[in-house]
Amino acid sequence: IRGSSSQMFPKKSYGFETWDAQGEEVDISMLGMPEESDWILNANYTDKTLCRNALAYQVSRNLGHYATRYKYVEVVINGIYKGIYVFSEKIKRDANRVNIAKLKPDQNSGDQLTGGYIFKIDKTTGSGGDGWISNFPPENHNNGQTIFFQYEFPKAEDITDPQKAYISNYVNSFESTLAGPDFANPETGFRQFVDELSFIDYFLVNEISKNVDGYRLSTFLHKERESLGGKLRIGPVWDYDIAWHNADYCGGTEVEVLAYQFPCTDDYWQVPFWWERLLEDTAFANNLKCRWTMLRDNLLSDNWFDQYIDSVALLLNESQERNFTVWPILGVYVWPNPWPYPPTYAEEISSLKNWIHQRLAWIDQNLPGTCNSTATDFADNHQAAFSIFPNPASNVLYVKTESNNMKEISFTISD
């Protein structure tokens, strides 16, 4: 059984591994996904649309980033029907998941020491727990709140002391520079440590969804080896079942406020100072606005959200009846659902779409920054040198290269 708050629900989420006959992990392909041994079945119990997590994953993938692959399934365990689940990849270092160098215990110096790393900001329940405390507390820390980074890869039991020192010192250098007077300098400021585009797109996913846990929980970061790019990137996105207008606390229901401005100052888990500071940089704010402007007509349009959500509702039209027969929660309160509680699945879907329309319209008018063009020069340091997205695609397909030397590109599209 996996999860943090979700462990209290009667419909449990699960993590599992694929093993061979000897009880050893074995990589296999599941439901057409790349071979691996670690998988997740996400119950989405509190999300009666059953699509909020998948929606966040798909938005991030549409923007050209890795997000966990997923499939809708119905689960039966020992002959007992458990309902609709989202079968997905666990966030893990792998060529087909978070594609960074494999850092081994004997790699403690030189270029090898510089990557790759995965770490997260999260509760210590569920998994993890070992890591380091940031030298920079959140803006609201009257009750002794800190920002705690947890080791994800290498795992806490595998990471060596030199590796611990390297990644904590790197993050401290980023934070020190960001907090310093010259933080916005394009050469010597925060951009020397982080990939700006990843932070911009992560911000957009959290703000569109008004994620009440955004930035302060379930926030993954990863760093590649210096010879392979080196910079710190934020993501993959994870855990959005109480986003998208599905939390009745800490401003989760409010359309007209940005999520990073977390209002519950007494809560222990606070938002790092990064986002407030980044938006003080005119260039970052303008790049954010240009990115939004570029995406709004297609990959982040009202029409795209309607089509995607409707496609999920159509796919689940029959199976949702079985799910909600076993779990009769439509029309009743399940923590932390906001009022009102739609009595049917169709009305849950309609409510979600209506809220997203309101949120997108408000962001159109209130996102910081000014865009004088839709140019995306700031994307030069994006992780992939060549990418095709979104996947899956229907009407729009982007082919992106960051090399100015390619005169001709050939690629094949297959179903």
Short mmCIF file of C-alpha atoms in Angstrom, two decimals:
data_model
loop_
_atom_site.label_atom_id
_atom_site.label_comp_id
_atom_site.label_asym_id
_atom_site.label_seq_id
_atom_site.Cartn_x
_atom_site.Cartn_y
_atom_site.Cartn_z
CA ILE A 1 0.00 0.00 0.00
CA ARG A 2 1.43 3.36 -0.99
CA GLY A 3 0.71 7.05 -0.51
CA SER A 4 0.62 9.49 2.38
CA SER A 5 -2.78 11.04 3.16
CA SER A 6 -4.38 8.64 0.68
CA GLN A 7 -3.60 5.65 2.90
CA MET A 8 -6.60 6.58 5.06
CA PHE A 9 -9.07 5.91 2.24
CA PRO A 10 -10.80 2.52 1.92
CA LYS A 11 -9.78 2.24 -1.72
CA LYS A 12 -6.02 1.77 -1.47
CA SER A 13 -3.27 2.71 -3.90
CA TYR A 14 -0.53 0.16 -4.50
CA GLY A 15 3.08 0.01 -5.55
CA PHE A 16 4.40 -3.27 -6.90
CA GLU A 17 7.42 -4.86 -8.55
CA THR A 18 7.72 -7.49 -11.24
CA TRP A 19 9.82 -10.47 -10.10
CA ASP A 20 11.09 -13.64 -11.72
CA ALA A 21 10.62 -17.16 -10.33
CA GLN A 22 13.60 -16.68 -8.00
CA GLY A 23 12.11 -13.56 -6.41
CA GLU A 24 14.51 -11.19 -8.18
CA GLU A 25 13.39 -7.97 -9.86
CA VAL A 26 12.92 -8.36 -13.59
CA ASP A 27 12.25 -5.62 -16.14
CA ILE A 28 9.23 -6.28 -18.33
CA SER A 29 6.96 -4.19 -20.52
CA MET A 30 3.51 -3.62 -19.03
CA LEU A 31 0.57 -2.35 -21.10
CA GLY A 32 2.93 -1.25 -23.87
CA MET A 33 5.16 0.83 -21.59
CA PRO A 34 8.98 0.56 -21.67
CA GLU A 35 10.49 -2.28 -19.66
CA GLU A 36 10.93 -1.70 -15.94
CA SER A 37 10.25 -3.47 -12.64
CA ASP A 38 8.56 -0.76 -10.51
CA TRP A 39 4.91 0.19 -11.09
CA ILE A 40 2.03 1.98 -9.39
CA LEU A 41 -1.73 1.51 -9.22
CA ASN A 42 -3.22 4.85 -8.19
CA ALA A 43 -6.70 4.67 -6.68
CA ASN A 44 -7.68 8.36 -7.13
CA TYR A 45 -10.35 7.77 -4.48
CA THR A 46 -10.96 11.40 -3.56
CA ASP A 47 -11.02 12.45 -7.23
CA LYS A 48 -14.45 11.49 -8.51
CA THR A 49 -13.60 12.50 -12.08
CA LEU A 50 -10.79 9.91 -11.91
CA CYS A 51 -8.70 12.09 -14.24
CA ARG A 52 -6.93 14.79 -12.24
CA ASN A 53 -3.57 13.03 -11.93
CA ALA A 54 -3.60 11.88 -15.55
CA LEU A 55 -4.57 15.39 -16.65
CA ALA A 56 -1.49 16.89 -14.97
CA TYR A 57 0.76 14.20 -16.45
CA GLN A 58 -0.65 14.83 -19.92
CA VAL A 59 -0.28 18.61 -19.71
CA SER A 60 3.38 18.25 -18.72
CA ARG A 61 4.00 15.72 -21.50
CA ASN A 62 2.33 18.07 -23.97
CA LEU A 63 4.87 20.72 -22.98
CA GLY A 64 7.71 18.39 -23.95
CA HIS A 65 8.75 17.00 -20.56
CA TYR A 66 8.86 13.48 -19.23
CA ALA A 67 5.87 12.61 -17.07
CA THR A 68 4.89 9.16 -15.92
CA ARG A 69 3.15 7.10 -18.59
CA TYR A 70 -0.31 5.92 -17.58
CA LYS A 71 -3.21 3.68 -18.56
CA TYR A 72 -6.69 3.33 -17.10
CA VAL A 73 -7.37 -0.16 -15.79
CA GLU A 74 -9.88 -2.01 -13.65
CA VAL A 75 -8.33 -3.95 -10.79
CA VAL A 76 -9.38 -7.29 -9.31
CA ILE A 77 -7.31 -8.67 -6.40
CA ASN A 78 -7.89 -12.24 -5.24
CA GLY A 79 -11.28 -12.24 -6.95
CA ILE A 80 -12.42 -8.97 -5.37
CA TYR A 81 -13.25 -6.06 -7.68
CA LYS A 82 -11.39 -2.92 -6.56
CA GLY A 83 -12.50 -0.41 -9.20
CA ILE A 84 -10.86 1.92 -11.69
CA TYR A 85 -7.18 2.67 -11.18
CA VAL A 86 -4.52 4.58 -13.06
CA PHE A 87 -1.70 2.17 -13.83
CA SER A 88 1.50 4.20 -14.13
CA GLU A 89 5.25 4.29 -13.98
CA LYS A 90 6.97 5.03 -10.69
CA ILE A 91 9.27 8.05 -10.86
CA LYS A 92 12.67 6.45 -11.24
CA ARG A 93 16.04 6.95 -12.91
CA ASP A 94 15.87 5.08 -16.19
CA ALA A 95 16.59 5.76 -19.85
CA ASN A 96 12.84 5.74 -20.48
CA ARG A 97 11.82 7.58 -17.30
CA VAL A 98 13.99 10.27 -15.68
CA ASN A 99 16.82 9.96 -18.16
CA ILE A 100 19.91 10.95 -16.20
CA ALA A 101 23.25 9.22 -15.66
CA LYS A 102 23.38 6.29 -13.26
CA LEU A 103 25.42 7.34 -10.24
CA LYS A 104 27.15 4.37 -8.58
CA PRO A 105 28.53 4.11 -5.02
CA ASP A 106 32.14 4.10 -6.29
CA GLN A 107 31.69 7.33 -8.31
CA ASN A 108 32.79 9.95 -5.80
CA SER A 109 34.94 12.38 -7.72
CA GLY A 110 35.30 14.28 -10.97
CA ASP A 111 32.56 14.52 -13.57
CA GLN A 112 30.92 11.29 -12.38
CA LEU A 113 30.17 12.81 -8.98
CA THR A 114 28.11 15.60 -10.59
CA GLY A 115 25.18 13.38 -11.60
CA GLY A 116 22.68 12.13 -11.88
CA TYR A 117 20.57 12.88 -8.82
CA ILE A 118 16.85 12.82 -8.05
CA PHE A 119 15.53 14.37 -4.85
CA LYS A 120 12.22 15.75 -3.64
CA ILE A 121 10.40 18.10 -1.28
CA ASP A 122 7.75 16.01 0.45
CA LYS A 123 6.39 14.56 3.65
CA THR A 124 8.53 11.81 5.13
CA THR A 125 5.59 9.40 5.18
CA GLY A 126 5.18 7.00 2.28
CA SER A 127 8.78 6.64 1.16
CA GLY A 128 12.06 8.38 1.80
CA GLY A 129 12.83 10.37 4.91
CA ASP A 130 16.59 10.89 4.75
CA GLY A 131 18.05 14.04 3.25
CA TRP A 132 19.13 17.53 4.23
CA ILE A 133 17.63 20.79 5.42
CA SER A 134 17.85 23.87 3.20
CA ASN A 135 19.87 26.81 4.53
CA PHE A 136 16.97 29.01 3.41
CA PRO A 137 13.71 28.62 5.34
CA PRO A 138 10.40 29.46 3.65
CA GLU A 139 9.05 32.98 3.94
CA ASN A 140 6.58 31.80 6.59
CA HIS A 141 8.61 30.04 9.27
CA ASN A 142 7.28 31.43 12.53
CA ASN A 143 6.69 27.88 13.76
CA GLY A 144 10.16 26.66 12.84
CA GLN A 145 9.23 25.48 9.35
CA THR A 146 12.09 24.37 7.12
CA ILE A 147 12.48 23.08 3.58
CA PHE A 148 13.67 19.48 3.66
CA PHE A 149 15.13 17.76 0.60
CA GLN A 150 14.88 13.96 0.50
CA TYR A 151 17.14 11.61 -1.43
CA GLU A 152 15.35 9.68 -4.16
CA PHE A 153 18.25 8.59 -6.40
CA PRO A 154 20.67 7.37 -5.34
CA LYS A 155 18.49 5.91 -2.59
CA ALA A 156 19.17 6.94 1.00
CA GLU A 157 20.79 3.57 1.75
CA ASP A 158 23.04 3.80 -1.32
CA ILE A 159 24.13 7.43 -1.55
CA THR A 160 27.68 8.08 -0.30
CA ASP A 161 28.93 10.95 1.86
CA PRO A 162 30.74 12.68 -1.06
CA GLN A 163 27.56 12.42 -3.15
CA LYS A 164 25.46 13.84 -0.30
CA ALA A 165 27.89 16.73 0.05
CA TYR A 166 27.93 17.44 -3.69
CA ILE A 167 24.18 17.64 -4.27
CA SER A 168 23.48 19.61 -1.07
CA ASN A 169 26.26 22.07 -1.91
CA TYR A 170 24.95 22.46 -5.46
CA VAL A 171 21.43 23.23 -4.26
CA ASN A 172 22.82 25.61 -1.64
CA SER A 173 24.80 27.45 -4.33
CA PHE A 174 21.62 27.83 -6.39
CA GLU A 175 19.62 29.09 -3.41
CA SER A 176 22.40 31.43 -2.25
CA THR A 177 22.65 32.94 -5.71
CA LEU A 178 18.87 33.24 -6.04
CA ALA A 179 18.71 35.03 -2.68
CA GLY A 180 21.65 37.28 -3.56
CA PRO A 181 21.68 40.76 -5.10
CA ASP A 182 22.86 39.63 -8.55
CA PHE A 183 20.36 36.75 -8.89
CA ALA A 184 18.90 37.96 -12.21
CA ASN A 185 22.22 38.31 -14.04
CA PRO A 186 21.89 36.11 -17.15
CA GLU A 187 25.42 34.75 -16.77
CA THR A 188 26.26 34.76 -13.07
CA GLY A 189 22.73 34.58 -11.60
CA PHE A 190 20.46 31.63 -10.88
CA ARG A 191 20.39 30.45 -14.53
CA GLN A 192 23.91 29.04 -14.24
CA PHE A 193 22.46 26.39 -11.91
CA VAL A 194 18.97 25.62 -13.23
CA ASP A 195 17.10 25.03 -16.47
CA GLU A 196 14.74 28.00 -16.63
CA LEU A 197 12.23 26.38 -18.98
CA SER A 198 11.63 23.46 -16.64
CA PHE A 199 10.80 25.90 -13.83
CA ILE A 200 8.49 27.91 -16.08
CA ASP A 201 6.55 24.86 -17.26
CA TYR A 202 6.37 23.40 -13.75
CA PHE A 203 4.96 26.73 -12.56
CA LEU A 204 2.32 26.64 -15.29
CA VAL A 205 1.13 23.11 -14.46
CA ASN A 206 0.80 23.97 -10.77
CA GLU A 207 -0.94 27.27 -11.42
CA ILE A 208 -3.41 26.02 -14.02
CA SER A 209 -4.39 23.22 -11.66
CA LYS A 210 -4.31 25.48 -8.55
CA ASN A 211 -2.48 22.68 -6.78
CA VAL A 212 -2.88 23.20 -3.03
CA ASP A 213 0.14 20.92 -2.49
CA GLY A 214 2.07 22.59 -5.29
CA TYR A 215 5.75 23.46 -4.78
CA ARG A 216 5.73 22.30 -1.13
CA LEU A 217 4.88 18.56 -1.39
CA SER A 218 5.44 15.82 -4.00
CA THR A 219 7.91 18.16 -5.72
CA PHE A 220 10.65 16.26 -7.55
CA LEU A 221 13.90 17.71 -8.89
CA HIS A 222 16.72 16.08 -10.81
CA LYS A 223 20.23 16.99 -11.88
CA GLU A 224 22.18 15.51 -14.78
CA ARG A 225 25.94 14.93 -14.89
CA GLU A 226 27.88 18.08 -15.86
CA SER A 227 29.22 16.56 -19.09
CA LEU A 228 25.65 15.72 -20.11
CA GLY A 229 24.07 19.10 -19.40
CA GLY A 230 24.47 19.45 -15.67
CA LYS A 231 21.75 21.88 -14.71
CA LEU A 232 19.05 21.32 -12.09
CA ARG A 233 15.57 20.69 -13.47
CA ILE A 234 12.30 20.55 -11.59
CA GLY A 235 9.90 17.67 -12.15
CA PRO A 236 8.50 15.25 -13.08
CA VAL A 237 5.05 16.41 -11.97
CA TRP A 238 3.43 14.14 -9.40
CA ASP A 239 0.33 13.86 -7.20
CA TYR A 240 -2.47 16.10 -8.46
CA ASP A 241 -5.56 14.27 -7.21
CA ILE A 242 -6.52 17.16 -4.91
CA ALA A 243 -5.59 19.83 -7.47
CA TRP A 244 -7.97 21.14 -10.14
CA HIS A 245 -10.53 22.45 -7.58
CA ASN A 246 -10.57 19.39 -5.33
CA ALA A 247 -9.40 20.74 -1.95
CA ASP A 248 -11.59 22.63 0.51
CA TYR A 249 -8.70 24.10 2.53
CA CYS A 250 -5.84 26.59 2.19
CA GLY A 251 -7.39 28.39 -0.78
CA GLY A 252 -7.84 25.26 -2.88
CA THR A 253 -11.23 26.43 -4.13
CA GLU A 254 -10.22 29.97 -5.05
CA VAL A 255 -9.88 30.79 -8.73
CA GLU A 256 -8.46 34.27 -8.36
CA VAL A 257 -5.13 33.73 -6.61
CA LEU A 258 -1.83 32.10 -7.60
CA ALA A 259 -1.08 28.73 -5.95
CA TYR A 260 2.50 29.58 -4.97
CA GLN A 261 1.09 32.25 -2.62
CA PHE A 262 0.12 29.54 -0.14
CA PRO A 263 -2.13 31.16 2.50
CA CYS A 264 -1.84 28.71 5.41
CA THR A 265 1.15 30.18 7.22
CA ASP A 266 0.80 27.81 10.20
CA ASP A 267 1.05 24.66 8.08
CA TYR A 268 4.41 22.95 8.55
CA TRP A 269 4.93 22.32 4.83
CA GLN A 270 5.57 25.66 3.16
CA VAL A 271 6.56 26.80 -0.33
CA PRO A 272 10.29 27.48 -0.90
CA PHE A 273 11.19 31.14 -1.40
CA TRP A 274 12.19 30.40 -5.00
CA TRP A 275 9.00 31.32 -6.80
CA GLU A 276 8.45 34.72 -5.26
CA ARG A 277 12.08 35.54 -6.01
CA LEU A 278 12.04 34.22 -9.57
CA LEU A 279 9.08 36.43 -10.42
CA GLU A 280 11.05 39.46 -9.23
CA ASP A 281 13.28 38.87 -12.27
CA THR A 282 11.66 40.75 -15.16
CA ALA A 283 13.19 38.40 -17.71
CA PHE A 284 11.82 35.31 -15.96
CA ALA A 285 8.34 36.86 -15.70
CA ASN A 286 8.40 37.91 -19.35
CA ASN A 287 9.58 34.46 -20.46
CA LEU A 288 6.79 32.94 -18.40
CA LYS A 289 4.25 35.20 -20.08
CA CYS A 290 5.60 34.44 -23.56
CA ARG A 291 5.50 30.72 -22.87
CA TRP A 292 1.89 31.02 -21.76
CA THR A 293 0.96 33.10 -24.80
CA MET A 294 2.56 30.59 -27.16
CA LEU A 295 0.80 27.59 -25.61
CA ARG A 296 -2.60 29.12 -24.94
CA ASP A 297 -3.92 28.77 -28.50
CA ASN A 298 -3.24 25.05 -28.74
CA LEU A 299 -1.76 22.86 -26.02
CA LEU A 300 -3.32 24.89 -23.19
CA SER A 301 -6.50 25.99 -24.92
CA ASP A 302 -9.95 25.61 -23.41
CA ASN A 303 -10.76 23.33 -26.30
CA TRP A 304 -7.82 21.01 -25.58
CA PHE A 305 -8.85 20.60 -21.94
CA ASP A 306 -12.47 19.93 -22.94
CA GLN A 307 -11.45 17.34 -25.51
CA TYR A 308 -9.06 15.56 -23.18
CA ILE A 309 -11.47 15.43 -20.24
CA ASP A 310 -14.32 14.32 -22.51
CA SER A 311 -12.11 11.57 -23.93
CA VAL A 312 -11.48 10.23 -20.41
CA ALA A 313 -15.18 10.43 -19.55
CA LEU A 314 -16.05 8.51 -22.73
CA LEU A 315 -13.41 5.85 -22.02
CA LEU A 316 -14.70 5.38 -18.46
CA ASN A 317 -18.41 5.77 -19.24
CA GLU A 318 -19.19 2.10 -18.64
CA SER A 319 -16.57 1.22 -16.04
CA GLN A 320 -17.27 4.22 -13.79
CA GLU A 321 -20.65 2.68 -12.99
CA ARG A 322 -18.93 -0.44 -11.62
CA ASN A 323 -16.42 1.71 -9.73
CA PHE A 324 -19.04 3.86 -8.05
CA THR A 325 -21.19 0.82 -7.24
CA VAL A 326 -18.34 -0.57 -5.15
CA TRP A 327 -17.41 2.91 -3.88
CA PRO A 328 -20.76 4.81 -3.63
CA ILE A 329 -19.26 8.27 -3.04
CA LEU A 330 -20.91 10.37 -5.75
CA GLY A 331 -22.87 13.20 -4.16
CA VAL A 332 -21.27 12.78 -0.73
CA TYR A 333 -18.29 14.41 0.97
CA VAL A 334 -14.93 12.69 0.75
CA TRP A 335 -12.00 14.61 2.20
CA PRO A 336 -11.16 17.19 0.92
CA ASN A 337 -13.91 17.67 -1.70
CA PRO A 338 -15.25 21.24 -1.93
CA TRP A 339 -18.99 21.94 -1.91
CA PRO A 340 -21.14 21.26 -3.89
CA TYR A 341 -20.83 17.50 -4.37
CA PRO A 342 -22.16 16.61 -7.85
CA PRO A 343 -24.47 13.57 -7.65
CA THR A 344 -23.42 11.99 -10.97
CA TYR A 345 -20.19 11.26 -12.80
CA ALA A 346 -21.29 13.41 -15.74
CA GLU A 347 -21.82 16.36 -13.43
CA GLU A 348 -18.38 15.83 -11.86
CA ILE A 349 -16.89 16.06 -15.35
CA SER A 350 -18.89 19.17 -16.19
CA SER A 351 -17.91 20.84 -12.92
CA LEU A 352 -14.21 20.19 -13.57
CA LYS A 353 -14.36 21.65 -17.09
CA ASN A 354 -16.23 24.74 -15.91
CA TRP A 355 -13.69 25.41 -13.18
CA ILE A 356 -10.78 25.02 -15.61
CA HIS A 357 -12.38 27.53 -17.99
CA GLN A 358 -12.61 30.05 -15.15
CA ARG A 359 -9.05 29.39 -14.05
CA LEU A 360 -7.58 29.76 -17.55
CA ALA A 361 -9.47 33.01 -18.11
CA TRP A 362 -8.21 34.43 -14.82
CA ILE A 363 -4.60 33.44 -15.59
CA ASP A 364 -4.92 35.12 -19.00
CA GLN A 365 -5.50 38.42 -17.22
CA ASN A 366 -3.28 37.99 -14.16
CA LEU A 367 -0.16 36.03 -15.04
CA PRO A 368 2.91 38.15 -14.26
CA GLY A 369 5.13 39.44 -17.05
CA THR A 370 4.81 41.10 -20.42
CA CYS A 371 5.28 39.35 -23.74
CA ASN A 372 6.20 41.35 -26.81
CA SER A 373 6.51 38.23 -28.96
CA THR A 374 5.96 34.49 -28.78
CA ALA A 375 9.67 33.80 -29.21
CA THR A 376 11.10 31.07 -27.00
CA ASP A 377 14.81 31.84 -27.07
CA PHE A 378 14.97 31.08 -23.37
CA ALA A 379 14.36 27.40 -24.18
CA ASP A 380 17.89 26.95 -25.55
CA ASN A 381 18.96 24.92 -22.54
CA HIS A 382 16.01 22.56 -22.60
CA GLN A 383 16.88 19.00 -21.63
CA ALA A 384 16.26 17.28 -24.95
CA ALA A 385 18.18 18.24 -28.08
CA PHE A 386 15.41 16.73 -30.19
CA SER A 387 11.83 16.04 -29.19
CA ILE A 388 8.42 15.35 -30.71
CA PHE A 389 5.34 16.14 -28.64
CA PRO A 390 2.62 15.80 -27.50
CA ASN A 391 2.37 12.03 -27.32
CA PRO A 392 -0.28 10.88 -28.01
CA ALA A 393 -1.16 13.55 -30.57
CA SER A 394 -4.32 14.26 -32.51
CA ASN A 395 -4.47 17.55 -34.42
CA VAL A 396 -1.18 19.24 -33.51
CA LEU A 397 2.31 17.74 -33.44
CA TYR A 398 5.47 19.69 -32.58
CA VAL A 399 8.95 18.71 -33.71
CA LYS A 400 11.59 20.58 -31.75
CA THR A 401 15.33 20.73 -32.27
CA GLU A 402 17.81 22.99 -30.54
CA SER A 403 20.53 22.65 -33.11
CA ASN A 404 20.90 25.43 -35.63
CA ASN A 405 22.92 23.16 -37.90
CA MET A 406 20.22 20.68 -38.89
CA LYS A 407 19.11 21.47 -42.44
CA GLU A 408 16.99 18.39 -42.98
CA ILE A 409 15.20 16.15 -40.49
CA SER A 410 13.47 12.86 -41.28
CA PHE A 411 11.16 11.10 -38.89
CA THR A 412 8.42 8.51 -39.00
CA ILE A 413 5.04 8.72 -37.29
CA SER A 414 3.42 5.39 -36.47
CA ASP A 415 0.18 4.45 -34.77
#
